[in-house]
Amino acid sequence: MTEVLIVGAGPAGLLLAGELRLAGVDTVVVERHAQRPGYCRGFNLNARALDLLARRGLAERLIAEGRQVPHAAFSGLPVTLTLAGTHTDHPYSLGIPQTRVEEILEAHALDLGADIRRGHELRTLEQDSESVTATVTTGDGEYRVRAAYLVGCDGGRSTVRKQAGIDFPGTEATRFFLLGDVELADPEALPFGATTGPGGSVFVIPRPGYVRVITSDRQPPADKDTPVTLDLLQTAVDDALGRHIELRAARWLTRYGNAARQAAQYVRGRVILAGDAAHIHPPAGAIGVNVALDDAFNLGWKLAATVHGTAPAHLLDSYHTERHTAGARVLANTRAQVLLGDADDRLGPIADLLTRVAGHPEGNRAFAETITGLDTRYEMRPDSDHPWLGRLAPDLALTTGDGPTRLAGLLSSGRGLLLDLTAGSAIRESAAGWADRVDIVTATCPDHPELHAVLLRPDGHTAWLRAAGHEHADGLHQALQHWHGPAAPSDVP
Ligand SMILES: Cc1cc2nc3c(=O)[nH]c(=O)nc-3n(C[C@H](O)[C@H](O)[C@H](O)COP(=O)(O)OP(=O)(O)OC[C@H]3O[C@@H](n4cnc5c(N)ncnc54)[C@H](O)[C@@H]3O)c2cc1C
């Protein structure tokens, strides 16, 4: 028995485990690999992921280790997207191996008491109105786990998604890639970036001590389940370039495509999907880890409140509403990048038009915020036209009774946060019925004298605020009730 069973210890599963443990939920993670793989898929965290991780004190260590790149690209457009001036506390992409991100998330989840079981593979699941029962195999046999909820963070080929009967509609792959982390016998034989030959092109990415070589083909492989060998990659490289480039010392060989698919339901009864299990998209923009973290961050506090019985009925469904919408936008913009990058002459005028738009500072910023998810804005009740509403509030410099602090630090408990910037008692008294779920903090914020009070969800998104010029944006009770359920009974007048 456990309250939540998470399947998969990738970025989504590990961050979710930490979030659930922060809220005191019994959490078991099963991961089929006995050990972390020796290869690394992704190599970056984007601005939005860093903003989110900073709300739990998890960004600083990563930032100290990574390399900051203050710009990004939209495949197929000859423009540099600048991250300076975008709505973020971290206006850069951070070069950091996915494996390192996973290590830090795993250590965090373990510190908080998550039970992470490696070498345990989910085989089947069945759910009823009370619980989900999963069959898990290990090298030593098989056992069953009963959980109040089960979250599939088990990647693009998700067993959980299939077992739960959740549809995965989308578009088929039009490109098929072979990838090898290898060494070039002659390091000068191929430059970094794309090299085009008579039979296609080869992309080379420098990595510490090796290179990542990627070939692309419009023809699907005869058998996509046949393992990729060094010989196969060697042939693909030589065929593309029309000459022999000797590859050796393969560390990792794989294949992938540019299909785009999204789960029709992120929540089906007591089974929930997050990360690649919920969506796969073309590799443009290197965003998969970042979206997986975003899903987990959105889900954690909602699932915890649901398990604790304090969540309003719609809360878990809002995970589907918010993240399915965000995921659909990722699919759309990565598919657009594929189309523009496919050198189809008919799209030339559209590429020209978009290039001109991206040439304007505002257009450039819109592109940058779209591909990083910085433009993510969730619908709030009550709604208002304040630019922060529904978005991550900036990491404000504040002074509380304990001295100077920052907004992100006040969110590290994983609870909701009501900032009272009026030095009066009215806000505090008004929200007293939610003090068991929401931290109410009196502070000053010299950078924003127009702000009177701000309510943040546990994931840092602004749920309500009162500010000069936005006096109509009242409804603190409505917002508290919407996200945290009714006031505690003893405080109801
Ligand atoms: C070549 C390549 C390069 C990439 N580069 C980038 C990049 O630069 N930036 C970026 O943001 N993203 C990148 N991505 C995408 C990124 O790696 C994924 O989007 C990300 O890992 C998704 O995280 P996740 O937690 O949802 O799933 P995963 O990381 O796939 O984790 C799923 C976990 O579930 C486990 N599992 C699966 N089935 C079971 C089961 N039945 N029982 C128990 N455990 C199970 C798996 O072993 C795995 O550990 C890249 C992907 C590839 C293939």
Short mmCIF file of N, CA, C and O and ligand atoms in Angstrom, two decimals, residues 6-14 29-33 37 39-46 96 98 102 117-124 135-137 152-160 179 181 207 212 214 252 254-256 274-281 283 285-293 295, ligand 1:
data_model
loop_
_atom_site.label_atom_id
_atom_site.label_comp_id
_atom_site.label_asym_id
_atom_site.label_seq_id
_atom_site.Cartn_x
_atom_site.Cartn_y
_atom_site.Cartn_z
N ILE A 6 4.59 6.10 -8.37
CA ILE A 6 5.09 6.76 -9.58
C ILE A 6 5.85 5.70 -10.38
O ILE A 6 6.70 5.00 -9.82
N VAL A 7 5.57 5.62 -11.66
CA VAL A 7 6.29 4.67 -12.52
C VAL A 7 7.27 5.47 -13.38
O VAL A 7 6.85 6.29 -14.21
N GLY A 8 8.57 5.24 -13.16
CA GLY A 8 9.59 5.92 -13.96
C GLY A 8 10.35 6.96 -13.16
O GLY A 8 9.76 7.86 -12.58
N ALA A 9 11.69 6.80 -13.12
CA ALA A 9 12.54 7.74 -12.38
C ALA A 9 13.35 8.58 -13.36
O ALA A 9 14.56 8.69 -13.27
N GLY A 10 12.65 9.20 -14.31
CA GLY A 10 13.26 10.23 -15.16
C GLY A 10 13.00 11.57 -14.50
O GLY A 10 12.58 11.64 -13.34
N PRO A 11 13.21 12.67 -15.23
CA PRO A 11 13.01 13.99 -14.63
C PRO A 11 11.60 14.19 -14.07
O PRO A 11 11.44 14.72 -12.97
N ALA A 12 10.57 13.73 -14.80
CA ALA A 12 9.19 13.95 -14.32
C ALA A 12 8.94 13.17 -13.03
O ALA A 12 8.45 13.74 -12.03
N GLY A 13 9.29 11.89 -13.02
CA GLY A 13 9.01 11.05 -11.86
C GLY A 13 9.78 11.51 -10.63
O GLY A 13 9.24 11.52 -9.51
N LEU A 14 11.03 11.91 -10.82
CA LEU A 14 11.85 12.30 -9.66
C LEU A 14 11.39 13.63 -9.07
O LEU A 14 11.32 13.79 -7.85
N VAL A 29 8.45 5.09 -5.92
CA VAL A 29 8.80 5.21 -7.34
C VAL A 29 9.37 3.87 -7.78
O VAL A 29 10.28 3.34 -7.13
N VAL A 30 8.84 3.30 -8.88
CA VAL A 30 9.47 2.10 -9.43
C VAL A 30 10.12 2.47 -10.77
O VAL A 30 9.54 3.18 -11.58
N GLU A 31 11.35 2.03 -10.94
CA GLU A 31 12.13 2.33 -12.14
C GLU A 31 12.71 1.02 -12.66
O GLU A 31 13.38 0.29 -11.92
N ARG A 32 12.45 0.74 -13.94
CA ARG A 32 12.85 -0.58 -14.43
C ARG A 32 14.36 -0.77 -14.54
O ARG A 32 14.86 -1.87 -14.41
N HIS A 33 15.09 0.31 -14.80
CA HIS A 33 16.55 0.16 -14.89
C HIS A 33 17.15 0.03 -13.49
O HIS A 33 16.87 0.83 -12.60
N PRO A 37 21.28 4.93 -16.63
CA PRO A 37 22.01 4.60 -17.86
C PRO A 37 23.33 5.37 -17.97
O PRO A 37 23.45 6.47 -17.42
N TYR A 39 24.53 6.76 -20.54
CA TYR A 39 24.51 7.82 -21.57
C TYR A 39 23.61 8.96 -21.10
O TYR A 39 22.89 8.83 -20.11
N CYS A 40 23.69 10.05 -21.84
CA CYS A 40 22.90 11.23 -21.45
C CYS A 40 22.12 11.72 -22.66
O CYS A 40 22.70 11.96 -23.72
N ARG A 41 20.80 11.86 -22.52
CA ARG A 41 20.00 12.32 -23.66
C ARG A 41 20.07 13.84 -23.79
O ARG A 41 20.59 14.36 -24.75
N GLY A 42 19.55 14.57 -22.83
CA GLY A 42 19.45 16.02 -22.96
C GLY A 42 20.60 16.75 -22.29
O GLY A 42 21.28 16.19 -21.42
N PHE A 43 20.78 17.99 -22.70
CA PHE A 43 21.91 18.77 -22.17
C PHE A 43 21.52 20.20 -21.84
O PHE A 43 22.34 21.10 -21.96
N ASN A 44 20.26 20.43 -21.50
CA ASN A 44 19.95 21.82 -21.17
C ASN A 44 18.72 21.95 -20.28
O ASN A 44 17.85 21.08 -20.27
N LEU A 45 18.70 23.02 -19.51
CA LEU A 45 17.47 23.44 -18.82
C LEU A 45 17.15 24.83 -19.34
O LEU A 45 18.05 25.67 -19.48
N ASN A 46 15.88 25.08 -19.62
CA ASN A 46 15.56 26.40 -20.13
C ASN A 46 15.13 27.34 -19.00
O ASN A 46 15.07 26.96 -17.83
N ILE A 96 23.58 21.83 -19.09
CA ILE A 96 23.81 20.92 -17.96
C ILE A 96 23.27 19.55 -18.37
O ILE A 96 22.17 19.46 -18.92
N GLN A 98 21.36 16.15 -18.58
CA GLN A 98 20.10 15.64 -18.00
C GLN A 98 20.40 14.69 -16.85
O GLN A 98 19.68 14.66 -15.84
N GLU A 102 18.91 14.79 -13.08
CA GLU A 102 18.24 13.65 -12.45
C GLU A 102 18.89 13.29 -11.11
O GLU A 102 18.20 12.99 -10.14
N ARG A 117 12.65 2.59 -6.00
CA ARG A 117 13.03 1.18 -6.18
C ARG A 117 13.52 0.96 -7.61
O ARG A 117 12.72 0.95 -8.55
N ARG A 118 14.81 0.80 -7.75
CA ARG A 118 15.39 0.56 -9.09
C ARG A 118 15.38 -0.93 -9.40
O ARG A 118 15.49 -1.76 -8.49
N GLY A 119 15.28 -1.24 -10.70
CA GLY A 119 15.21 -2.64 -11.09
C GLY A 119 13.81 -3.21 -10.86
O GLY A 119 13.64 -4.43 -10.81
N HIS A 120 12.82 -2.34 -10.74
CA HIS A 120 11.42 -2.75 -10.55
C HIS A 120 10.60 -2.23 -11.73
O HIS A 120 10.56 -1.01 -11.97
N GLU A 121 9.97 -3.13 -12.44
CA GLU A 121 9.26 -2.73 -13.67
C GLU A 121 7.76 -2.96 -13.53
O GLU A 121 7.32 -4.06 -13.18
N LEU A 122 6.99 -1.93 -13.84
CA LEU A 122 5.53 -2.10 -13.85
C LEU A 122 5.13 -2.92 -15.07
O LEU A 122 5.57 -2.63 -16.18
N ARG A 123 4.31 -3.95 -14.84
CA ARG A 123 3.85 -4.77 -15.96
C ARG A 123 2.38 -4.49 -16.28
O ARG A 123 2.03 -4.28 -17.42
N THR A 124 1.54 -4.51 -15.24
CA THR A 124 0.10 -4.32 -15.49
C THR A 124 -0.47 -3.42 -14.40
O THR A 124 0.14 -3.24 -13.33
N THR A 135 1.05 -4.48 -10.93
CA THR A 135 1.95 -5.64 -10.81
C THR A 135 3.34 -5.18 -11.21
O THR A 135 3.53 -4.59 -12.28
N VAL A 136 4.30 -5.44 -10.34
CA VAL A 136 5.67 -4.99 -10.55
C VAL A 136 6.58 -6.21 -10.53
O VAL A 136 6.44 -7.07 -9.65
N THR A 137 7.50 -6.29 -11.51
CA THR A 137 8.45 -7.41 -11.50
C THR A 137 9.85 -6.91 -11.13
O THR A 137 10.22 -5.77 -11.44
N GLY A 152 2.00 7.71 -14.29
CA GLY A 152 2.90 7.18 -15.32
C GLY A 152 3.86 8.27 -15.75
O GLY A 152 3.49 9.20 -16.48
N CYS A 153 5.10 8.17 -15.29
CA CYS A 153 6.17 9.07 -15.75
C CYS A 153 7.16 8.18 -16.49
O CYS A 153 8.37 8.28 -16.32
N ASP A 154 6.60 7.24 -17.28
CA ASP A 154 7.42 6.16 -17.82
C ASP A 154 7.76 6.34 -19.29
O ASP A 154 7.95 5.37 -20.01
N GLY A 155 7.84 7.60 -19.73
CA GLY A 155 8.40 7.88 -21.04
C GLY A 155 7.44 7.66 -22.20
O GLY A 155 6.28 7.26 -22.03
N GLY A 156 7.95 7.95 -23.40
CA GLY A 156 7.10 8.00 -24.60
C GLY A 156 6.39 6.70 -24.92
O GLY A 156 5.31 6.71 -25.50
N ARG A 157 6.97 5.57 -24.56
CA ARG A 157 6.32 4.28 -24.87
C ARG A 157 5.52 3.77 -23.67
O ARG A 157 5.30 2.56 -23.53
N SER A 158 5.13 4.67 -22.85
CA SER A 158 4.47 4.41 -21.56
C SER A 158 3.58 3.16 -21.49
O SER A 158 2.55 3.05 -22.16
N THR A 159 3.98 2.26 -20.63
CA THR A 159 3.15 1.09 -20.33
C THR A 159 1.89 1.54 -19.58
O THR A 159 0.80 1.01 -19.80
N VAL A 160 2.06 2.51 -18.71
CA VAL A 160 0.91 3.01 -17.92
C VAL A 160 -0.17 3.54 -18.85
O VAL A 160 -1.36 3.23 -18.70
N LEU A 179 21.30 8.16 -34.05
CA LEU A 179 22.17 8.97 -33.19
C LEU A 179 23.28 8.10 -32.63
O LEU A 179 23.02 6.96 -32.20
N ASP A 181 26.74 8.52 -29.98
CA ASP A 181 27.77 9.23 -29.22
C ASP A 181 29.05 8.46 -29.48
O ASP A 181 29.23 7.34 -28.97
N ARG A 207 30.71 17.12 -27.59
CA ARG A 207 30.43 16.74 -26.20
C ARG A 207 31.78 16.51 -25.54
O ARG A 207 32.78 16.27 -26.24
N ARG A 212 28.44 13.85 -30.71
CA ARG A 212 27.14 13.24 -30.99
C ARG A 212 26.89 13.41 -32.49
O ARG A 212 26.87 14.55 -32.99
N ILE A 214 24.41 12.71 -35.70
CA ILE A 214 23.01 12.40 -35.99
C ILE A 214 22.78 12.43 -37.49
O ILE A 214 23.15 13.40 -38.17
N TRP A 252 26.92 5.35 -27.05
CA TRP A 252 25.46 5.19 -27.06
C TRP A 252 24.98 5.28 -28.50
O TRP A 252 25.42 6.16 -29.25
N THR A 254 21.31 5.01 -30.83
CA THR A 254 19.87 4.88 -30.73
C THR A 254 19.22 5.46 -31.99
O THR A 254 19.90 5.99 -32.87
N ARG A 255 17.90 5.34 -32.08
CA ARG A 255 17.15 5.96 -33.17
C ARG A 255 15.92 6.63 -32.60
O ARG A 255 15.42 6.26 -31.53
N TYR A 256 15.46 7.66 -33.27
CA TYR A 256 14.22 8.32 -32.87
C TYR A 256 13.62 8.99 -34.10
O TYR A 256 14.26 9.06 -35.16
N ALA A 274 2.41 12.05 -16.92
CA ALA A 274 3.22 13.28 -16.91
C ALA A 274 4.47 13.05 -17.75
O ALA A 274 4.97 11.93 -17.86
N GLY A 275 5.00 14.14 -18.29
CA GLY A 275 6.23 14.07 -19.08
C GLY A 275 6.01 13.38 -20.42
O GLY A 275 4.92 13.44 -20.99
N ASP A 276 7.05 12.70 -20.90
CA ASP A 276 6.97 12.05 -22.22
C ASP A 276 5.83 11.04 -22.30
O ASP A 276 5.34 10.75 -23.39
N ALA A 277 5.42 10.49 -21.20
CA ALA A 277 4.29 9.54 -21.22
C ALA A 277 3.02 10.24 -21.71
O ALA A 277 2.14 9.62 -22.28
N ALA A 278 2.96 11.56 -21.49
CA ALA A 278 1.77 12.32 -21.87
C ALA A 278 1.91 12.98 -23.23
O ALA A 278 0.91 13.37 -23.84
N HIS A 279 3.15 13.14 -23.70
CA HIS A 279 3.34 13.84 -24.98
C HIS A 279 4.71 13.53 -25.55
O HIS A 279 5.70 13.48 -24.82
N ILE A 280 4.76 13.31 -26.84
CA ILE A 280 6.06 13.26 -27.52
C ILE A 280 6.01 14.27 -28.65
O ILE A 280 4.94 14.57 -29.19
N HIS A 281 7.14 14.83 -28.98
CA HIS A 281 7.16 15.90 -29.97
C HIS A 281 8.49 15.87 -30.69
O HIS A 281 9.45 15.26 -30.19
N PRO A 283 12.23 16.75 -31.86
CA PRO A 283 13.28 17.17 -30.94
C PRO A 283 13.67 18.65 -31.04
O PRO A 283 14.52 19.11 -30.29
N GLY A 285 14.33 22.37 -30.50
CA GLY A 285 14.28 23.23 -29.32
C GLY A 285 14.72 22.56 -28.04
O GLY A 285 14.83 23.21 -27.01
N ALA A 286 15.01 21.26 -28.07
CA ALA A 286 15.52 20.55 -26.89
C ALA A 286 14.72 20.91 -25.64
O ALA A 286 15.21 21.53 -24.71
N ILE A 287 13.47 20.50 -25.63
CA ILE A 287 12.59 21.00 -24.57
C ILE A 287 11.95 19.89 -23.71
O ILE A 287 11.31 20.17 -22.70
N GLY A 288 12.17 18.62 -24.08
CA GLY A 288 11.45 17.53 -23.42
C GLY A 288 11.62 17.47 -21.91
O GLY A 288 10.65 17.31 -21.16
N VAL A 289 12.85 17.62 -21.43
CA VAL A 289 13.09 17.58 -19.97
C VAL A 289 12.32 18.72 -19.31
O VAL A 289 11.69 18.55 -18.26
N ASN A 290 12.37 19.86 -19.95
CA ASN A 290 11.77 21.06 -19.38
C ASN A 290 10.25 20.94 -19.26
O ASN A 290 9.67 21.33 -18.25
N VAL A 291 9.63 20.38 -20.28
CA VAL A 291 8.17 20.21 -20.22
C VAL A 291 7.81 19.14 -19.19
O VAL A 291 6.81 19.25 -18.48
N ALA A 292 8.65 18.10 -19.11
CA ALA A 292 8.41 17.04 -18.12
C ALA A 292 8.44 17.63 -16.70
O ALA A 292 7.59 17.31 -15.86
N LEU A 293 9.41 18.50 -16.44
CA LEU A 293 9.50 19.13 -15.11
C LEU A 293 8.29 20.03 -14.87
O LEU A 293 7.73 20.07 -13.76
N ASP A 295 5.26 19.69 -16.08
CA ASP A 295 4.11 18.84 -15.76
C ASP A 295 4.16 18.42 -14.28
O ASP A 295 3.16 18.51 -13.56
C1 LIG B 1 18.61 11.94 -28.23
C2 LIG B 1 17.77 12.77 -27.33
C3 LIG B 1 18.21 14.05 -26.98
C4 LIG B 1 17.42 14.85 -26.16
N1 LIG B 1 17.88 16.08 -25.82
C5 LIG B 1 17.14 16.87 -25.02
C6 LIG B 1 17.61 18.16 -24.61
O1 LIG B 1 18.70 18.59 -24.98
N2 LIG B 1 16.81 18.89 -23.80
C7 LIG B 1 15.61 18.43 -23.37
O2 LIG B 1 14.92 19.16 -22.63
N3 LIG B 1 15.16 17.22 -23.72
C8 LIG B 1 15.89 16.42 -24.52
N4 LIG B 1 15.43 15.19 -24.88
C9 LIG B 1 14.12 14.73 -24.38
C10 LIG B 1 14.21 14.25 -22.93
O3 LIG B 1 15.25 13.32 -22.77
C11 LIG B 1 12.87 13.65 -22.50
O4 LIG B 1 11.83 14.48 -22.92
C12 LIG B 1 12.82 13.50 -20.98
O5 LIG B 1 13.75 12.54 -20.52
C13 LIG B 1 11.40 13.10 -20.53
O6 LIG B 1 11.42 12.88 -19.15
P1 LIG B 1 10.38 11.86 -18.49
O7 LIG B 1 10.68 11.85 -17.04
O8 LIG B 1 9.02 12.20 -18.94
O9 LIG B 1 10.69 10.45 -19.15
P2 LIG B 1 12.04 9.62 -19.23
O10 LIG B 1 13.22 10.47 -18.97
O11 LIG B 1 11.98 8.87 -20.51
O12 LIG B 1 11.93 8.62 -18.01
C14 LIG B 1 11.06 7.53 -18.04
C15 LIG B 1 11.59 6.49 -17.08
O13 LIG B 1 10.61 5.48 -16.93
C16 LIG B 1 11.26 4.23 -16.89
N5 LIG B 1 10.27 3.22 -17.28
C17 LIG B 1 9.69 3.04 -18.50
N6 LIG B 1 8.79 2.04 -18.45
C18 LIG B 1 8.79 1.58 -17.18
C19 LIG B 1 8.07 0.56 -16.50
N7 LIG B 1 7.15 -0.18 -17.14
N8 LIG B 1 8.31 0.33 -15.18
C20 LIG B 1 9.24 1.10 -14.52
N9 LIG B 1 9.96 2.07 -15.12
C21 LIG B 1 9.73 2.32 -16.43
C22 LIG B 1 12.40 4.38 -17.88
O14 LIG B 1 13.41 3.43 -17.65
C23 LIG B 1 12.84 5.81 -17.60
O15 LIG B 1 13.84 5.87 -16.62
C24 LIG B 1 16.19 14.36 -25.70
C25 LIG B 1 15.75 13.09 -26.03
C26 LIG B 1 16.52 12.29 -26.85
C27 LIG B 1 16.05 10.91 -27.21
#
